Amino acid sequence: MKDQYGRSIGYMRVSVTDRCNLRCIYCMPAEGVPCVQHGDILTFDEITRLCRIGTEIGISRIKLTGGEPLVRRGLPELLRMIKELPGIEQVTLTTNGILLKEKINELVSNGLDAVNISIDTLEAGEYRRITRGGRLEEALAGMEAALRFPDLRVKLNCVPMQGMPEEGYVRLAELARDRDMDVRFIEMMPIGMGREYGYVSGEQIYRILEDVFGRAEECAGSFGNGPAVYVRFPGFRGKTGFIDAVSHQFCDRCNRVRLTSEGCLKPCLQYGDGTDLRLLLRSGADDGKIREAMYRAVYKKPACHHFGGKTSGASGDGAAAVSEGEEIQQKDETRDMSQIGG
Ligand code: SAM
Ligand code: SF4
């Protein structure tokens, strides 16, 4: 469907949990976030129902995310339930990779189309520091396991932080030289803990890589569901991508909405507001009523975020769930990325 600004919205990021087996310093406080009670999290049947109703308003691509989606028991089964829905073309996953090696066979046989793996550095000590205790070799084993499936698209995501050594970006980018995978650099967004770390722009990263690998060729066309710009360095098998969410606003091309693990449909990452679909699901609403609420939420998607501080937002006094698709008031998001579903 098209929203009020004429953008086609066909992609829904679905957070299946706000829990995580890592504590990345820019995403979560050291002690973790107060966990949502089990009963407040949408069940697999509820998530699948919302995806099915979503197809009726044009949602055809689903990304499973979190928190860490693979810590939710039975995740491959949820993937299968969604993938079997008529109208769903693609189900993908974003993960830190720690549990990927043990789950990849089942994920692929249940229909996984692509996986994004988040690894910010290839230096084990630095990885442990950033993730507060994570073991790099486990994430890399997950990545290599995913690469053994030739039909599975694999991307590695890095969120550069100010102060990280430049050499680290070069080593990460180099993974795409001999492997059939893309390596992407995502600007740190001022969301949750991310506000405490400055972003490094895609342009800065490109210059660092160009000095080492030479001038890259721009890749035409769209790859995946997002706003990444891709280039290919000479002799590389895979592409290098840049998601410049802060330095280059791409809201005019935004194609997505987000469903939190508690069933709040969020039309824009930055704003705290959303539509409480769990309330509808659990109060016995029929498909038509839920479809109408989803339609209204998507239709009213805000024109743009203001990460760069270009437009003035509302006061930032917290996340508010708006019931049943009421007028969306644009309050800044105060939750962490792990709670929203990054
Ligand atoms: N745990 C999974 C993972 O790490 O891929 C899925 C959830 S995580 C919130 C999704 C992505 O959001 C990760 O690539 C993470 O690096 C990124 N992320 C977290 N906080 C961010 C921020 N403030 N700005 C940009 N990306 C962020
Ligand atoms: Fe967990 Fe992903 Fe957030 Fe890291 S970025 S703390 S792995 S949810």
Coordinates of C-alpha atoms and ligand atoms in Angstrom, one line a residue:
M1 CA 0.0 0.0 0.0
K2 CA 1.0 3.6 -0.3
D3 CA 1.2 5.9 2.7
Q4 CA 0.0 9.5 2.9
Y5 CA 3.2 10.7 1.1
G6 CA 2.9 8.1 -1.7
R7 CA 5.7 5.8 -0.5
S8 CA 5.1 2.1 -1.1
I9 CA 5.3 0.2 2.2
G10 CA 5.9 -3.6 1.7
Y11 CA 8.4 -4.5 4.3
M12 CA 7.8 -5.2 8.0
R13 CA 10.6 -5.8 10.6
V14 CA 9.2 -8.0 13.3
S15 CA 10.9 -8.1 16.7
V16 CA 10.4 -11.5 18.3
T17 CA 12.0 -10.7 21.7
D18 CA 13.8 -7.8 23.5
R19 CA 16.2 -10.3 25.1
C20 CA 19.7 -10.8 23.9
N21 CA 22.7 -12.9 24.6
L22 CA 25.1 -9.9 24.1
R23 CA 25.1 -6.4 25.6
C24 CA 26.5 -4.2 22.8
I25 CA 27.6 -0.9 24.4
Y26 CA 25.7 1.2 22.0
C27 CA 22.5 -0.9 22.1
M28 CA 21.9 -2.0 25.7
P29 CA 22.9 -1.0 29.2
A30 CA 25.3 -3.4 30.9
E31 CA 22.6 -4.8 33.1
G32 CA 20.3 -5.3 30.1
V33 CA 16.9 -3.8 29.8
P34 CA 13.9 -4.7 32.0
C35 CA 12.5 -7.7 30.2
V36 CA 9.0 -7.7 29.0
Q37 CA 6.9 -10.4 30.8
H38 CA 6.5 -13.6 28.8
G39 CA 2.8 -13.1 28.6
D40 CA 3.2 -9.6 27.1
I41 CA 5.2 -10.9 24.1
L42 CA 3.2 -11.9 21.1
T43 CA 2.8 -15.6 20.5
F44 CA 3.9 -17.2 17.2
D45 CA 0.2 -17.5 16.3
E46 CA -0.3 -13.8 17.0
I47 CA 2.7 -12.7 15.0
T48 CA 1.7 -15.0 12.1
R49 CA -1.8 -13.6 12.1
L50 CA -0.5 -10.0 12.0
C51 CA 1.8 -11.0 9.1
R52 CA -1.1 -12.6 7.3
I53 CA -3.3 -9.5 7.8
G54 CA -0.3 -7.4 6.7
T55 CA -0.2 -9.2 3.4
E56 CA -3.7 -7.8 2.8
I57 CA -2.3 -4.2 2.9
G58 CA 0.7 -5.1 0.8
I59 CA 3.3 -6.4 3.2
S60 CA 5.3 -9.1 1.4
R61 CA 8.7 -9.1 3.0
I62 CA 9.4 -9.8 6.7
K63 CA 12.6 -9.4 8.7
L64 CA 12.8 -11.3 12.0
T65 CA 14.9 -9.3 14.5
G66 CA 15.1 -8.4 18.2
G67 CA 16.9 -8.3 20.7
E68 CA 18.5 -11.4 19.5
P69 CA 15.9 -13.4 17.5
L70 CA 17.7 -16.7 17.9
V71 CA 17.3 -16.7 21.7
R72 CA 13.6 -17.1 21.2
R73 CA 12.9 -20.8 21.4
G74 CA 11.4 -22.3 18.3
L75 CA 12.3 -19.3 16.0
P76 CA 12.8 -21.5 12.9
E77 CA 9.2 -22.8 13.4
L78 CA 7.9 -19.2 13.4
L79 CA 9.9 -18.5 10.2
R80 CA 8.2 -21.5 8.6
M81 CA 4.7 -20.3 9.7
I82 CA 5.3 -16.9 8.1
K83 CA 7.0 -18.2 5.0
E84 CA 4.0 -20.4 4.2
L85 CA 1.6 -17.5 4.2
P86 CA 0.3 -16.7 0.7
G87 CA 1.6 -13.2 -0.3
I88 CA 4.8 -13.5 1.7
E89 CA 7.7 -13.4 -0.7
Q90 CA 10.6 -13.2 1.6
V91 CA 11.6 -13.9 5.2
T92 CA 15.0 -12.8 6.4
L93 CA 16.8 -12.6 9.7
T94 CA 19.1 -10.2 11.5
T95 CA 21.3 -11.8 14.1
N96 CA 24.5 -11.4 16.1
G97 CA 25.4 -14.8 14.7
I98 CA 26.3 -16.4 18.1
L99 CA 23.6 -19.1 17.8
L100 CA 23.6 -19.2 14.0
K101 CA 25.8 -22.2 13.5
E102 CA 23.5 -24.5 15.5
K103 CA 20.3 -23.1 13.9
I104 CA 21.2 -22.5 10.3
N105 CA 20.2 -25.9 8.9
E106 CA 16.7 -25.7 10.3
L107 CA 16.4 -22.0 9.4
V108 CA 17.3 -22.7 5.8
S109 CA 15.1 -25.8 5.4
N110 CA 12.2 -23.7 6.8
G111 CA 12.7 -21.1 4.1
L112 CA 15.1 -18.5 5.2
D113 CA 15.9 -16.2 2.3
A114 CA 18.8 -14.1 3.6
V115 CA 20.6 -13.4 6.8
N116 CA 22.3 -10.2 8.2
I117 CA 25.0 -10.9 10.7
S118 CA 26.2 -8.0 13.0
I119 CA 29.9 -8.0 13.7
D120 CA 31.6 -4.7 14.4
T121 CA 35.2 -5.8 14.5
L122 CA 37.4 -8.8 13.7
E123 CA 39.6 -8.1 16.7
A124 CA 38.6 -10.6 19.5
G125 CA 39.4 -8.3 22.4
E126 CA 37.6 -5.3 20.9
Y127 CA 34.6 -7.5 20.0
R128 CA 34.5 -8.7 23.7
R129 CA 34.6 -5.1 24.8
I130 CA 31.9 -3.8 22.4
T131 CA 29.6 -6.8 23.1
R132 CA 30.4 -6.9 26.8
G133 CA 31.7 -10.5 26.8
G134 CA 30.8 -11.9 23.4
R135 CA 33.1 -14.5 21.7
L136 CA 34.1 -13.4 18.2
E137 CA 34.9 -17.0 17.1
E138 CA 31.2 -18.0 17.7
A139 CA 29.9 -15.1 15.6
L140 CA 32.4 -16.0 12.8
A141 CA 31.5 -19.6 13.0
G142 CA 27.8 -18.6 12.5
M143 CA 28.8 -16.5 9.5
E144 CA 30.9 -19.3 7.9
A145 CA 28.1 -21.8 8.5
A146 CA 25.6 -19.4 6.7
L147 CA 28.1 -19.1 3.7
R148 CA 27.9 -22.8 3.1
F149 CA 24.4 -22.4 1.7
P150 CA 24.9 -21.0 -1.9
D151 CA 21.3 -19.8 -2.2
L152 CA 21.3 -17.9 1.0
R153 CA 22.2 -14.2 0.8
V154 CA 24.6 -13.3 3.6
K155 CA 25.4 -9.8 4.7
L156 CA 27.7 -8.6 7.5
N157 CA 26.7 -5.4 9.2
C158 CA 29.1 -3.1 11.1
V159 CA 28.1 0.0 13.0
P160 CA 31.3 2.1 13.2
M161 CA 31.9 4.1 16.4
Q162 CA 34.1 7.1 16.8
G163 CA 37.5 6.1 18.0
M164 CA 37.6 2.7 16.5
P165 CA 40.8 2.0 14.6
E166 CA 40.6 2.5 10.8
E167 CA 42.4 -0.8 10.2
G168 CA 39.3 -2.5 11.7
Y169 CA 37.1 -1.3 8.9
V170 CA 39.6 -2.5 6.3
R171 CA 39.7 -6.0 7.8
L172 CA 35.9 -6.2 7.8
A173 CA 35.5 -4.9 4.3
E174 CA 38.1 -7.4 3.2
L175 CA 35.8 -10.3 4.1
A176 CA 34.0 -9.5 0.8
R177 CA 37.1 -9.9 -1.3
D178 CA 37.0 -13.7 -1.5
R179 CA 33.6 -14.5 -0.1
D180 CA 30.2 -14.3 -1.7
M181 CA 28.8 -11.8 0.8
D182 CA 28.3 -8.1 1.3
V183 CA 29.8 -6.1 4.0
R184 CA 27.8 -3.0 5.1
F185 CA 28.6 0.0 7.2
I186 CA 25.7 1.5 9.1
E187 CA 25.8 5.0 10.6
M188 CA 25.2 5.0 14.3
M189 CA 21.7 6.4 14.9
P190 CA 21.0 8.5 18.0
I191 CA 18.6 6.0 19.4
G192 CA 18.8 4.7 23.0
M193 CA 22.4 4.1 24.1
G194 CA 23.5 5.0 20.5
R195 CA 23.1 8.7 21.5
E196 CA 26.3 8.4 23.6
Y197 CA 28.5 7.4 20.6
G198 CA 29.2 9.7 17.7
Y199 CA 28.6 8.3 14.2
V200 CA 31.3 7.8 11.6
S201 CA 29.8 8.7 8.2
G202 CA 29.7 6.3 5.3
E203 CA 31.8 8.8 3.3
Q204 CA 34.6 8.6 5.9
I205 CA 34.6 4.9 5.8
Y206 CA 34.6 4.9 2.0
R207 CA 37.7 7.1 1.9
I208 CA 39.5 4.8 4.3
L209 CA 38.7 1.8 2.2
E210 CA 39.5 3.6 -1.1
D211 CA 43.0 4.4 0.1
V212 CA 43.6 0.7 0.6
F213 CA 41.6 -1.1 -2.1
G214 CA 41.5 1.6 -4.8
R215 CA 38.5 3.3 -6.4
A216 CA 35.3 1.3 -6.2
E217 CA 32.6 0.9 -8.9
E218 CA 29.1 1.9 -8.0
C219 CA 26.7 -1.0 -8.3
A220 CA 23.4 -0.1 -9.9
G221 CA 20.1 -1.5 -8.9
S222 CA 18.5 -2.3 -5.6
F223 CA 19.8 -5.1 -3.4
G224 CA 17.7 -6.2 -0.5
N225 CA 15.0 -4.2 1.2
G226 CA 16.9 -1.2 2.4
P227 CA 18.4 2.1 1.5
A228 CA 22.0 0.8 1.3
V229 CA 24.2 2.2 -1.5
Y230 CA 26.6 -0.5 -2.8
V231 CA 30.0 -0.3 -4.4
R232 CA 32.4 -3.0 -5.5
F233 CA 36.2 -2.7 -5.0
P234 CA 38.5 -4.0 -7.7
G235 CA 38.9 -7.8 -7.5
F236 CA 36.1 -8.2 -4.9
R237 CA 33.5 -11.0 -5.1
G238 CA 31.1 -9.3 -2.7
K239 CA 29.9 -5.7 -2.5
T240 CA 30.5 -3.1 0.1
G241 CA 27.4 -1.2 1.3
F242 CA 26.8 2.1 3.1
I243 CA 23.7 2.9 5.0
D244 CA 23.9 6.6 5.8
A245 CA 20.9 7.0 7.9
V246 CA 22.2 10.1 9.6
S247 CA 24.3 12.0 7.1
H248 CA 21.9 11.3 4.1
Q249 CA 18.3 11.1 5.1
F250 CA 16.5 8.7 2.8
C251 CA 13.0 8.9 4.4
D252 CA 11.5 9.8 1.0
R253 CA 12.3 6.2 0.0
C254 CA 11.4 4.5 3.3
N255 CA 9.4 1.3 2.6
R256 CA 9.1 -0.2 6.1
V257 CA 7.2 -0.4 9.4
R258 CA 8.2 -2.2 12.6
L259 CA 6.3 -4.5 14.9
T260 CA 7.7 -4.7 18.4
S261 CA 7.7 -7.9 20.4
E262 CA 4.8 -6.6 22.4
G263 CA 2.7 -6.0 19.3
C264 CA 3.2 -2.2 18.8
L265 CA 3.2 -1.3 15.1
K266 CA 5.7 1.5 14.7
P267 CA 5.7 3.5 11.5
C268 CA 9.0 5.2 12.1
L269 CA 12.1 4.2 14.0
Q270 CA 12.6 7.5 15.6
Y271 CA 9.2 8.2 17.1
G272 CA 8.0 6.4 20.2
D273 CA 4.4 6.2 19.1
G274 CA 2.7 3.3 17.5
T275 CA -0.5 1.3 17.3
D276 CA -1.2 -1.2 20.0
L277 CA -2.1 -4.3 17.9
R278 CA -1.8 -6.6 20.9
L279 CA -4.8 -4.9 22.5
L280 CA -6.8 -5.6 19.4
L281 CA -5.6 -9.2 19.1
R282 CA -6.4 -10.0 22.7
S283 CA -9.8 -8.2 22.8
G284 CA -11.2 -10.5 20.1
A285 CA -11.0 -8.0 17.2
D286 CA -11.7 -9.6 13.8
D287 CA -9.3 -9.5 10.9
G288 CA -11.1 -6.5 9.4
K289 CA -10.7 -4.3 12.5
I290 CA -7.0 -5.2 12.8
R291 CA -6.4 -4.6 9.1
E292 CA -8.0 -1.2 9.4
A293 CA -5.8 -0.3 12.4
M294 CA -2.7 -1.5 10.5
Y295 CA -3.8 0.4 7.4
R296 CA -4.3 3.6 9.3
A297 CA -0.9 3.3 11.1
V298 CA 1.0 2.7 7.8
Y299 CA -1.0 5.5 6.0
K300 CA 0.0 8.0 8.7
K301 CA 3.7 7.1 8.6
P302 CA 5.6 10.4 9.4
A303 CA 7.4 12.2 6.5
C304 CA 10.8 11.9 8.0
H305 CA 13.0 11.4 11.1
H306 CA 15.2 14.2 12.3
F307 CA 18.3 12.3 13.5
G308 CA 20.4 15.1 12.1
G309 CA 18.4 17.6 14.1
K310 CA 17.1 19.2 10.9
T311 CA 13.5 19.3 11.9
S312 CA 12.2 19.9 15.4
G313 CA 10.3 17.1 17.0
A314 CA 8.1 16.8 20.0
S315 CA 9.4 16.9 23.6
G316 CA 10.8 13.4 23.8
D317 CA 8.9 12.4 26.9
G318 CA 8.7 8.8 26.3
A319 CA 7.2 6.0 24.2
A320 CA 3.5 6.0 24.0
A321 CA 1.4 3.3 22.4
V322 CA -1.6 4.8 20.7
S323 CA -4.6 2.5 20.8
E324 CA -6.4 1.3 17.7
G325 CA -4.8 3.6 15.2
E326 CA -5.6 6.9 16.8
E327 CA -3.9 10.0 15.5
I328 CA -0.2 9.5 15.8
Q329 CA 1.6 12.1 18.0
Q330 CA 5.3 12.3 17.2
K331 CA 7.1 11.7 20.4
D332 CA 10.8 10.8 20.2
E333 CA 11.7 7.2 20.8
T334 CA 13.3 6.7 24.2
R335 CA 13.8 2.9 24.1
D336 CA 16.9 1.1 23.0
M337 CA 17.3 -0.4 19.6
S338 CA 17.1 -3.9 21.2
Q339 CA 13.6 -3.0 22.5
I340 CA 12.3 -1.5 19.2
G341 CA 13.7 -4.2 17.0
G342 CA 16.6 -2.7 15.1
Ligands
SAM1 N1 20.7 -8.8 17.8 C1 20.6 -8.8 16.4 C2 21.8 -8.1 15.8 O1 22.6 -7.6 16.5 O2 21.9 -8.1 14.6 C3 19.3 -8.0 15.9 C4 18.9 -6.8 16.6 S1 20.1 -5.5 16.5 C5 19.2 -4.2 17.4 C6 20.0 -5.0 14.8 C7 21.0 -4.1 14.3 O3 20.9 -2.8 14.9 C8 22.5 -4.5 14.6 O4 23.2 -4.6 13.4 C9 23.0 -3.4 15.5 O5 24.4 -3.2 15.3 C10 22.2 -2.3 15.0 N2 22.1 -1.2 16.0 C11 21.8 -1.2 17.3 N3 21.8 0.1 17.8 C12 22.1 0.9 16.8 C13 22.2 2.3 16.6 N4 22.0 3.2 17.6 N5 22.4 2.8 15.4 C14 22.5 2.0 14.3 N6 22.4 0.7 14.4 C15 22.2 0.1 15.6
SF4_2 FE1 22.0 -7.7 21.2 FE2 22.0 -7.0 18.6 FE3 21.7 -5.1 20.5 FE4 24.0 -6.3 20.2 S1 23.0 -5.0 18.7 S2 23.0 -5.9 22.2 S3 23.5 -8.3 19.6 S4 20.3 -6.7 20.1

